[in-house]
Amino acid sequence: MTAPAPLPSTDGPRFAYGTNGFADHRLSDVVAVLADLGYAGVSLTLDHHHLDPYDREIGARTRRTAKALRAAGLAVVVETGARYLLDQFRKHRPTLLSAAPEERAARQDLLRRAVRIGAELEAEAVHFWSGTPEPGTTRAQAWSRLEEGCARAVEDADAAGVRLAFEPEPGMLVADLAGYEALAEAVGAPGTFGLTLDIGHCRCLEPRSEAECVARAGGRLAHVQIEDMRRGVHEHLPFGEGEMDFPPILAALRASGYAGLVSVELPRHSHAAVDQARRSIAFLREAAARPAPRAPAAPPATAPTAPPPKEAVPT
């Protein structure tokens, strides 16, 4: 096994922006725009229009992308959440939970390709999630399939020297931090099987505050996604349109020692991508510069859980 490369040290958050929020731009133009706006990185969703992993020339395209990212001074995380890359009729299908073995194999193959691309790009992490069980699939069956798929992904990532970043996603089999922790314990490989923590999801459904979720994640953090959100509603919102207070969140990330990318996740705002990217980095820089108020005492361990999200639709 080749150990994943250590992340660079930093005195503050390293902000990135997701290409799933730039669906109307060429990837080369996304890199240029984000570098010009002062971002430190890009969260790159492999898709038919952005570094298609099934392109016959993917090797050459990946090398050109790596060169462009280095020239722009941008770090990268590779994401695998494209909506219709594997099935033009079914969003986010197939998954590692699919009943048909050939469908699970298709998702596994995508993850394997993503790991290879991540290694070529020197990505800080390769991100993925569980998916949702199909009708007729029991939770036990789904969990067994997920464990098997994650174990294989860990083998591929270990061989490539890449760190995985598994994301709990509202509405999916693994929806929250508790679910990730149970999966991580089952899979093992603590150095490889890291966590993508979407801060908005913490607001949406976790019983603790966003800052407490960061502290709970601790050394498992491999990638962070960020946006605004409201309690109980899974809707990614531009900053200032939700309920979240960002100075304590960014302070908690600094206190945790996390040095990876903090990626803006606005996948439904490609129609205003450049404006949203410009506004987002200005907002986050200002929030990072403000002192966080003293945190209130933590609620008791018996604090009630959050209500289920009103819109549990993966992005």
mmCIF file of C-alpha atoms in Angstrom:
data_model
loop_
_atom_site.group_PDB
_atom_site.id
_atom_site.type_symbol
_atom_site.label_atom_id
_atom_site.label_comp_id
_atom_site.label_asym_id
_atom_site.label_seq_id
_atom_site.Cartn_x
_atom_site.Cartn_y
_atom_site.Cartn_z
ATOM 1 C CA MET A 1 0.000 0.000 0.000
ATOM 2 C CA THR A 2 1.143 3.538 -0.788
ATOM 3 C CA ALA A 3 0.041 5.953 1.926
ATOM 4 C CA PRO A 4 -2.082 8.904 0.736
ATOM 5 C CA ALA A 5 -0.015 12.061 0.432
ATOM 6 C CA PRO A 6 -0.319 14.417 3.430
ATOM 7 C CA LEU A 7 -2.421 17.504 2.906
ATOM 8 C CA PRO A 8 -0.625 20.851 2.820
ATOM 9 C CA SER A 9 -0.598 22.912 5.981
ATOM 10 C CA THR A 10 -2.738 26.029 6.090
ATOM 11 C CA ASP A 11 -3.530 28.947 8.352
ATOM 12 C CA GLY A 12 -7.127 29.105 7.184
ATOM 13 C CA PRO A 13 -9.766 27.353 5.100
ATOM 14 C CA ARG A 14 -8.887 26.388 1.535
ATOM 15 C CA PHE A 15 -12.032 27.106 -0.455
ATOM 16 C CA ALA A 16 -13.010 25.172 -3.583
ATOM 17 C CA TYR A 17 -16.058 25.090 -5.837
ATOM 18 C CA GLY A 18 -17.878 22.086 -7.305
ATOM 19 C CA THR A 19 -17.984 21.590 -11.060
ATOM 20 C CA ASN A 20 -21.532 20.246 -10.697
ATOM 21 C CA GLY A 21 -22.426 23.918 -10.216
ATOM 22 C CA PHE A 22 -20.694 24.790 -13.525
ATOM 23 C CA ALA A 23 -22.540 22.385 -15.824
ATOM 24 C CA ASP A 24 -22.726 24.924 -18.666
ATOM 25 C CA HIS A 25 -18.974 25.618 -18.756
ATOM 26 C CA ARG A 26 -16.094 23.712 -20.315
ATOM 27 C CA LEU A 27 -13.858 22.204 -17.656
ATOM 28 C CA SER A 28 -10.907 24.281 -18.848
ATOM 29 C CA ASP A 29 -13.025 27.407 -18.395
ATOM 30 C CA VAL A 30 -14.101 26.316 -14.903
ATOM 31 C CA VAL A 31 -10.439 25.994 -13.920
ATOM 32 C CA ALA A 32 -9.679 29.450 -15.314
ATOM 33 C CA VAL A 33 -12.667 31.105 -13.616
ATOM 34 C CA LEU A 34 -12.010 29.571 -10.197
ATOM 35 C CA ALA A 35 -8.328 30.450 -10.311
ATOM 36 C CA ASP A 36 -9.181 34.021 -11.296
ATOM 37 C CA LEU A 37 -11.646 34.334 -8.395
ATOM 38 C CA GLY A 38 -9.006 33.159 -5.925
ATOM 39 C CA TYR A 39 -10.195 29.654 -5.103
ATOM 40 C CA ALA A 40 -7.656 27.143 -3.829
ATOM 41 C CA GLY A 41 -9.223 24.115 -5.467
ATOM 42 C CA VAL A 42 -11.928 22.460 -7.502
ATOM 43 C CA SER A 43 -14.295 19.651 -6.580
ATOM 44 C CA LEU A 44 -14.462 17.792 -9.885
ATOM 45 C CA THR A 45 -17.515 15.642 -10.645
ATOM 46 C CA LEU A 46 -16.654 13.161 -13.384
ATOM 47 C CA ASP A 47 -19.417 13.519 -15.970
ATOM 48 C CA HIS A 48 -20.091 13.347 -19.695
ATOM 49 C CA HIS A 49 -19.148 17.021 -20.092
ATOM 50 C CA HIS A 50 -16.423 17.228 -17.407
ATOM 51 C CA LEU A 51 -13.696 14.602 -17.765
ATOM 52 C CA ASP A 52 -15.894 11.681 -18.816
ATOM 53 C CA PRO A 53 -14.276 8.559 -17.320
ATOM 54 C CA TYR A 54 -15.577 6.499 -20.270
ATOM 55 C CA ASP A 55 -14.031 8.720 -22.928
ATOM 56 C CA ARG A 56 -11.675 6.765 -25.206
ATOM 57 C CA GLU A 57 -9.054 9.456 -24.663
ATOM 58 C CA ILE A 58 -9.520 9.711 -20.895
ATOM 59 C CA GLY A 59 -5.825 9.140 -20.219
ATOM 60 C CA ALA A 60 -4.708 12.072 -22.345
ATOM 61 C CA ARG A 61 -7.566 14.265 -21.131
ATOM 62 C CA THR A 62 -6.690 13.502 -17.515
ATOM 63 C CA ARG A 63 -3.044 14.416 -18.097
ATOM 64 C CA ARG A 64 -4.074 17.705 -19.709
ATOM 65 C CA THR A 65 -6.403 18.432 -16.804
ATOM 66 C CA ALA A 66 -3.656 17.688 -14.297
ATOM 67 C CA LYS A 67 -1.351 20.070 -16.123
ATOM 68 C CA ALA A 68 -4.022 22.799 -16.194
ATOM 69 C CA LEU A 69 -4.760 22.405 -12.485
ATOM 70 C CA ARG A 70 -1.063 22.626 -11.601
ATOM 71 C CA ALA A 71 -0.610 25.710 -13.798
ATOM 72 C CA ALA A 72 -3.602 27.368 -12.103
ATOM 73 C CA GLY A 73 -2.416 26.389 -8.622
ATOM 74 C CA LEU A 74 -5.636 24.507 -7.878
ATOM 75 C CA ALA A 75 -5.932 21.410 -5.719
ATOM 76 C CA VAL A 76 -8.627 18.882 -6.588
ATOM 77 C CA VAL A 77 -11.058 16.379 -5.108
ATOM 78 C CA VAL A 78 -12.672 13.893 -7.491
ATOM 79 C CA GLU A 79 -16.416 13.286 -7.099
ATOM 80 C CA THR A 80 -18.585 10.480 -8.513
ATOM 81 C CA GLY A 81 -22.093 11.860 -8.024
ATOM 82 C CA ALA A 82 -23.004 12.575 -11.656
ATOM 83 C CA ARG A 83 -26.740 12.225 -12.116
ATOM 84 C CA TYR A 84 -27.055 10.301 -15.397
ATOM 85 C CA LEU A 85 -23.556 9.116 -16.252
ATOM 86 C CA LEU A 86 -24.349 5.410 -15.777
ATOM 87 C CA ASP A 87 -28.029 5.362 -16.777
ATOM 88 C CA GLN A 88 -29.650 7.973 -19.009
ATOM 89 C CA PHE A 89 -33.107 7.205 -17.582
ATOM 90 C CA ARG A 90 -32.483 6.805 -13.833
ATOM 91 C CA LYS A 91 -30.856 9.506 -11.727
ATOM 92 C CA HIS A 92 -27.925 8.306 -9.581
ATOM 93 C CA ARG A 93 -28.393 4.677 -10.701
ATOM 94 C CA PRO A 94 -27.105 2.055 -10.523
ATOM 95 C CA THR A 95 -25.457 2.032 -7.088
ATOM 96 C CA LEU A 96 -23.498 -0.289 -4.845
ATOM 97 C CA LEU A 97 -26.890 -1.339 -3.422
ATOM 98 C CA SER A 98 -28.481 -2.390 -6.720
ATOM 99 C CA ALA A 99 -30.054 -5.855 -6.750
ATOM 100 C CA ALA A 100 -28.522 -6.903 -10.063
ATOM 101 C CA PRO A 101 -24.843 -7.931 -9.735
ATOM 102 C CA GLU A 102 -24.017 -6.386 -13.116
ATOM 103 C CA GLU A 103 -25.410 -3.060 -11.958
ATOM 104 C CA ARG A 104 -23.354 -3.096 -8.769
ATOM 105 C CA ALA A 105 -20.356 -3.973 -10.921
ATOM 106 C CA ALA A 106 -21.007 -0.913 -13.097
ATOM 107 C CA ARG A 107 -20.889 1.391 -10.071
ATOM 108 C CA GLN A 108 -17.795 -0.411 -8.774
ATOM 109 C CA ASP A 109 -16.122 0.105 -12.130
ATOM 110 C CA LEU A 110 -16.908 3.828 -12.004
ATOM 111 C CA LEU A 111 -15.304 4.076 -8.574
ATOM 112 C CA ARG A 112 -12.249 2.196 -9.840
ATOM 113 C CA ARG A 113 -11.931 4.593 -12.781
ATOM 114 C CA ALA A 114 -12.361 7.556 -10.419
ATOM 115 C CA VAL A 115 -9.560 6.279 -8.203
ATOM 116 C CA ARG A 116 -7.238 5.952 -11.207
ATOM 117 C CA ILE A 117 -8.128 9.458 -12.360
ATOM 118 C CA GLY A 118 -7.698 10.753 -8.812
ATOM 119 C CA ALA A 119 -4.226 9.265 -8.644
ATOM 120 C CA GLU A 120 -3.278 10.874 -11.964
ATOM 121 C CA LEU A 121 -4.597 14.256 -10.787
ATOM 122 C CA GLU A 122 -2.933 13.866 -7.368
ATOM 123 C CA ALA A 123 -6.390 14.410 -5.875
ATOM 124 C CA GLU A 124 -6.711 14.923 -2.141
ATOM 125 C CA ALA A 125 -9.655 12.514 -2.042
ATOM 126 C CA VAL A 126 -12.130 10.560 -4.160
ATOM 127 C CA HIS A 127 -15.703 11.100 -3.020
ATOM 128 C CA PHE A 128 -18.682 8.717 -3.196
ATOM 129 C CA TRP A 129 -21.900 7.793 -1.363
ATOM 130 C CA SER A 130 -24.126 4.787 -0.717
ATOM 131 C CA GLY A 131 -27.222 5.340 -2.841
ATOM 132 C CA THR A 132 -30.757 4.290 -1.927
ATOM 133 C CA PRO A 133 -32.055 0.702 -1.731
ATOM 134 C CA GLU A 134 -34.364 -0.496 -4.479
ATOM 135 C CA PRO A 135 -37.921 -1.638 -3.670
ATOM 136 C CA GLY A 136 -37.847 -5.167 -2.315
ATOM 137 C CA THR A 137 -34.312 -4.859 -0.953
ATOM 138 C CA THR A 138 -34.067 -5.346 2.797
ATOM 139 C CA ARG A 139 -31.841 -3.116 4.880
ATOM 140 C CA ALA A 140 -29.646 -6.104 5.714
ATOM 141 C CA GLN A 141 -29.170 -6.914 2.027
ATOM 142 C CA ALA A 142 -28.403 -3.297 1.183
ATOM 143 C CA TRP A 143 -25.918 -2.981 4.034
ATOM 144 C CA SER A 144 -24.126 -6.188 3.048
ATOM 145 C CA ARG A 145 -23.788 -5.018 -0.558
ATOM 146 C CA LEU A 146 -22.501 -1.637 0.585
ATOM 147 C CA GLU A 147 -19.870 -3.148 2.863
ATOM 148 C CA GLU A 148 -18.652 -5.378 0.049
ATOM 149 C CA GLY A 149 -18.498 -2.493 -2.422
ATOM 150 C CA CYS A 150 -16.689 -0.213 0.006
ATOM 151 C CA ALA A 151 -14.153 -2.904 0.844
ATOM 152 C CA ARG A 152 -13.329 -3.269 -2.853
ATOM 153 C CA ALA A 153 -13.064 0.489 -3.247
ATOM 154 C CA VAL A 154 -10.628 0.564 -0.326
ATOM 155 C CA GLU A 155 -8.475 -2.076 -2.030
ATOM 156 C CA ASP A 156 -8.355 0.000 -5.217
ATOM 157 C CA ALA A 157 -7.635 3.214 -3.320
ATOM 158 C CA ASP A 158 -4.887 1.602 -1.259
ATOM 159 C CA ALA A 159 -3.201 0.319 -4.404
ATOM 160 C CA ALA A 160 -3.347 3.786 -5.983
ATOM 161 C CA GLY A 161 -2.357 5.738 -2.868
ATOM 162 C CA VAL A 162 -5.632 7.670 -2.876
ATOM 163 C CA ARG A 163 -7.864 8.515 0.079
ATOM 164 C CA LEU A 164 -11.589 7.859 -0.164
ATOM 165 C CA ALA A 165 -14.127 10.370 1.153
ATOM 166 C CA PHE A 166 -17.507 8.761 1.832
ATOM 167 C CA GLU A 167 -20.453 11.153 2.148
ATOM 168 C CA PRO A 168 -23.579 10.554 4.253
ATOM 169 C CA GLU A 169 -26.445 11.894 2.131
ATOM 170 C CA PRO A 170 -30.009 12.624 3.306
ATOM 171 C CA GLY A 171 -32.412 10.066 1.906
ATOM 172 C CA MET A 172 -29.732 7.460 1.216
ATOM 173 C CA LEU A 173 -28.950 4.264 3.098
ATOM 174 C CA VAL A 174 -26.123 6.063 4.918
ATOM 175 C CA ALA A 175 -27.705 9.421 5.677
ATOM 176 C CA ASP A 176 -25.875 10.790 8.701
ATOM 177 C CA LEU A 177 -22.709 10.714 10.779
ATOM 178 C CA ALA A 178 -23.906 7.776 12.866
ATOM 179 C CA GLY A 179 -24.419 5.768 9.679
ATOM 180 C CA TYR A 180 -20.963 6.664 8.403
ATOM 181 C CA GLU A 181 -19.391 5.679 11.723
ATOM 182 C CA ALA A 182 -21.093 2.288 11.630
ATOM 183 C CA LEU A 183 -19.966 1.734 8.046
ATOM 184 C CA ALA A 184 -16.406 2.871 8.773
ATOM 185 C CA GLU A 185 -16.206 0.424 11.673
ATOM 186 C CA ALA A 186 -17.420 -2.402 9.445
ATOM 187 C CA VAL A 187 -15.072 -1.550 6.576
ATOM 188 C CA GLY A 188 -12.020 -0.702 8.652
ATOM 189 C CA ALA A 189 -9.067 0.915 6.801
ATOM 190 C CA PRO A 190 -9.078 4.126 8.885
ATOM 191 C CA GLY A 191 -6.306 5.697 6.831
ATOM 192 C CA THR A 192 -8.151 5.251 3.530
ATOM 193 C CA PHE A 193 -11.882 5.299 4.270
ATOM 194 C CA GLY A 194 -12.320 8.978 5.114
ATOM 195 C CA LEU A 195 -15.390 11.174 5.418
ATOM 196 C CA THR A 196 -16.928 13.877 3.265
ATOM 197 C CA LEU A 197 -18.838 16.091 5.677
ATOM 198 C CA ASP A 198 -21.464 18.250 3.996
ATOM 199 C CA ILE A 199 -22.007 21.052 6.498
ATOM 200 C CA GLY A 200 -25.474 21.833 5.181
ATOM 201 C CA HIS A 201 -26.543 18.245 5.803
ATOM 202 C CA CYS A 202 -25.576 18.735 9.446
ATOM 203 C CA ARG A 203 -28.037 21.602 9.621
ATOM 204 C CA CYS A 204 -30.646 19.571 7.762
ATOM 205 C CA LEU A 205 -30.804 16.453 9.920
ATOM 206 C CA GLU A 206 -28.122 16.035 12.591
ATOM 207 C CA PRO A 207 -29.196 16.460 16.250
ATOM 208 C CA ARG A 208 -26.041 18.449 17.072
ATOM 209 C CA SER A 209 -24.850 21.805 15.798
ATOM 210 C CA GLU A 210 -22.735 22.065 12.667
ATOM 211 C CA ALA A 211 -19.643 22.937 14.718
ATOM 212 C CA GLU A 212 -20.230 19.908 16.949
ATOM 213 C CA CYS A 213 -20.510 17.712 13.850
ATOM 214 C CA VAL A 214 -17.107 18.977 12.711
ATOM 215 C CA ALA A 215 -15.627 18.113 16.099
ATOM 216 C CA ARG A 216 -17.271 14.684 16.006
ATOM 217 C CA ALA A 217 -15.825 13.968 12.551
ATOM 218 C CA GLY A 218 -12.327 14.702 13.833
ATOM 219 C CA GLY A 219 -9.471 12.996 12.017
ATOM 220 C CA ARG A 220 -11.847 11.158 9.674
ATOM 221 C CA LEU A 221 -12.383 14.314 7.617
ATOM 222 C CA ALA A 222 -11.089 13.916 4.074
ATOM 223 C CA HIS A 223 -13.299 16.491 2.341
ATOM 224 C CA VAL A 224 -15.811 19.161 3.354
ATOM 225 C CA GLN A 225 -18.726 20.495 1.333
ATOM 226 C CA ILE A 226 -20.454 23.716 2.302
ATOM 227 C CA GLU A 227 -23.536 25.738 1.417
ATOM 228 C CA ASP A 228 -26.474 27.255 3.276
ATOM 229 C CA MET A 229 -29.441 25.114 4.339
ATOM 230 C CA ARG A 230 -32.519 25.052 6.567
ATOM 231 C CA ARG A 231 -33.451 22.631 9.305
ATOM 232 C CA GLY A 232 -35.339 19.611 7.998
ATOM 233 C CA VAL A 233 -35.148 20.624 4.310
ATOM 234 C CA HIS A 234 -32.560 19.080 1.990
ATOM 235 C CA GLU A 235 -32.078 22.017 -0.370
ATOM 236 C CA HIS A 236 -28.639 23.444 -1.176
ATOM 237 C CA LEU A 237 -28.945 27.231 -0.893
ATOM 238 C CA PRO A 238 -26.602 30.110 -1.712
ATOM 239 C CA PHE A 239 -24.987 31.635 1.356
ATOM 240 C CA GLY A 240 -27.285 33.962 3.258
ATOM 241 C CA GLU A 241 -30.490 32.261 2.090
ATOM 242 C CA GLY A 242 -30.610 29.614 4.819
ATOM 243 C CA GLU A 243 -30.318 29.489 8.593
ATOM 244 C CA MET A 244 -26.662 28.708 9.143
ATOM 245 C CA ASP A 245 -24.106 30.751 11.107
ATOM 246 C CA PHE A 246 -20.744 30.312 9.404
ATOM 247 C CA PRO A 247 -18.058 31.874 11.646
ATOM 248 C CA PRO A 248 -18.438 29.106 14.288
ATOM 249 C CA ILE A 249 -18.365 26.452 11.563
ATOM 250 C CA LEU A 250 -15.163 27.749 9.994
ATOM 251 C CA ALA A 251 -13.628 28.206 13.433
ATOM 252 C CA ALA A 252 -14.463 24.583 14.235
ATOM 253 C CA LEU A 253 -12.764 23.438 11.038
ATOM 254 C CA ARG A 254 -9.627 25.377 11.983
ATOM 255 C CA ALA A 255 -9.718 23.986 15.523
ATOM 256 C CA SER A 256 -10.057 20.438 14.186
ATOM 257 C CA GLY A 257 -6.799 20.742 12.278
ATOM 258 C CA TYR A 258 -8.543 19.976 8.988
ATOM 259 C CA ALA A 259 -6.344 21.122 6.088
ATOM 260 C CA GLY A 260 -8.332 19.836 3.108
ATOM 261 C CA LEU A 261 -10.635 21.594 0.685
ATOM 262 C CA VAL A 262 -13.898 23.238 1.753
ATOM 263 C CA SER A 263 -15.965 22.953 -1.420
ATOM 264 C CA VAL A 264 -18.997 25.075 -2.235
ATOM 265 C CA GLU A 265 -21.794 22.687 -3.252
ATOM 266 C CA LEU A 266 -24.482 24.430 -5.344
ATOM 267 C CA PRO A 267 -25.374 21.845 -8.012
ATOM 268 C CA ARG A 268 -28.626 23.521 -9.024
ATOM 269 C CA HIS A 269 -27.141 26.943 -9.753
ATOM 270 C CA SER A 270 -25.193 26.430 -12.972
ATOM 271 C CA HIS A 271 -27.322 29.090 -14.651
ATOM 272 C CA ALA A 272 -25.536 31.656 -12.468
ATOM 273 C CA ALA A 273 -22.287 29.809 -11.852
ATOM 274 C CA VAL A 274 -19.772 32.652 -12.113
ATOM 275 C CA ASP A 275 -21.875 35.034 -10.029
ATOM 276 C CA GLN A 276 -22.481 32.372 -7.366
ATOM 277 C CA ALA A 277 -18.794 31.449 -7.263
ATOM 278 C CA ARG A 278 -17.811 35.103 -6.876
ATOM 279 C CA ARG A 279 -20.398 35.734 -4.153
ATOM 280 C CA SER A 280 -19.557 32.499 -2.350
ATOM 281 C CA ILE A 281 -15.851 33.114 -1.923
ATOM 282 C CA ALA A 282 -16.464 36.690 -0.802
ATOM 283 C CA PHE A 283 -18.996 35.466 1.767
ATOM 284 C CA LEU A 284 -16.760 32.683 3.063
ATOM 285 C CA ARG A 285 -13.685 34.890 3.327
ATOM 286 C CA GLU A 286 -15.648 37.453 5.306
ATOM 287 C CA ALA A 287 -17.107 34.758 7.567
ATOM 288 C CA ALA A 288 -13.668 33.223 8.141
ATOM 289 C CA ALA A 289 -12.292 36.617 9.173
ATOM 290 C CA ARG A 290 -15.028 37.219 11.773
ATOM 291 C CA PRO A 291 -14.474 35.894 15.284
ATOM 292 C CA ALA A 292 -16.845 33.120 16.245
ATOM 293 C CA PRO A 293 -19.020 33.765 19.307
ATOM 294 C CA ARG A 294 -18.375 31.639 22.365
ATOM 295 C CA ALA A 295 -20.057 28.290 21.862
ATOM 296 C CA PRO A 296 -22.972 27.484 24.180
ATOM 297 C CA ALA A 297 -22.831 24.477 26.450
ATOM 298 C CA ALA A 298 -23.375 21.226 24.577
ATOM 299 C CA PRO A 299 -26.909 19.785 24.836
ATOM 300 C CA PRO A 300 -27.362 16.589 26.838
ATOM 301 C CA ALA A 301 -26.702 13.283 25.139
ATOM 302 C CA THR A 302 -30.438 12.619 25.122
ATOM 303 C CA ALA A 303 -31.129 15.566 22.819
ATOM 304 C CA PRO A 304 -33.989 14.747 20.426
ATOM 305 C CA THR A 305 -33.111 13.831 16.882
ATOM 306 C CA ALA A 306 -33.959 16.129 14.016
ATOM 307 C CA PRO A 307 -37.173 15.643 12.046
ATOM 308 C CA PRO A 308 -36.734 13.857 8.720
ATOM 309 C CA PRO A 309 -35.889 16.184 5.866
ATOM 310 C CA LYS A 310 -38.883 17.479 3.939
ATOM 311 C CA GLU A 311 -37.008 17.039 0.675
ATOM 312 C CA ALA A 312 -34.736 14.012 0.870
ATOM 313 C CA VAL A 313 -33.724 14.084 -2.784
ATOM 314 C CA PRO A 314 -30.011 13.594 -3.500
ATOM 315 C CA THR A 315 -28.527 16.374 -5.586
#
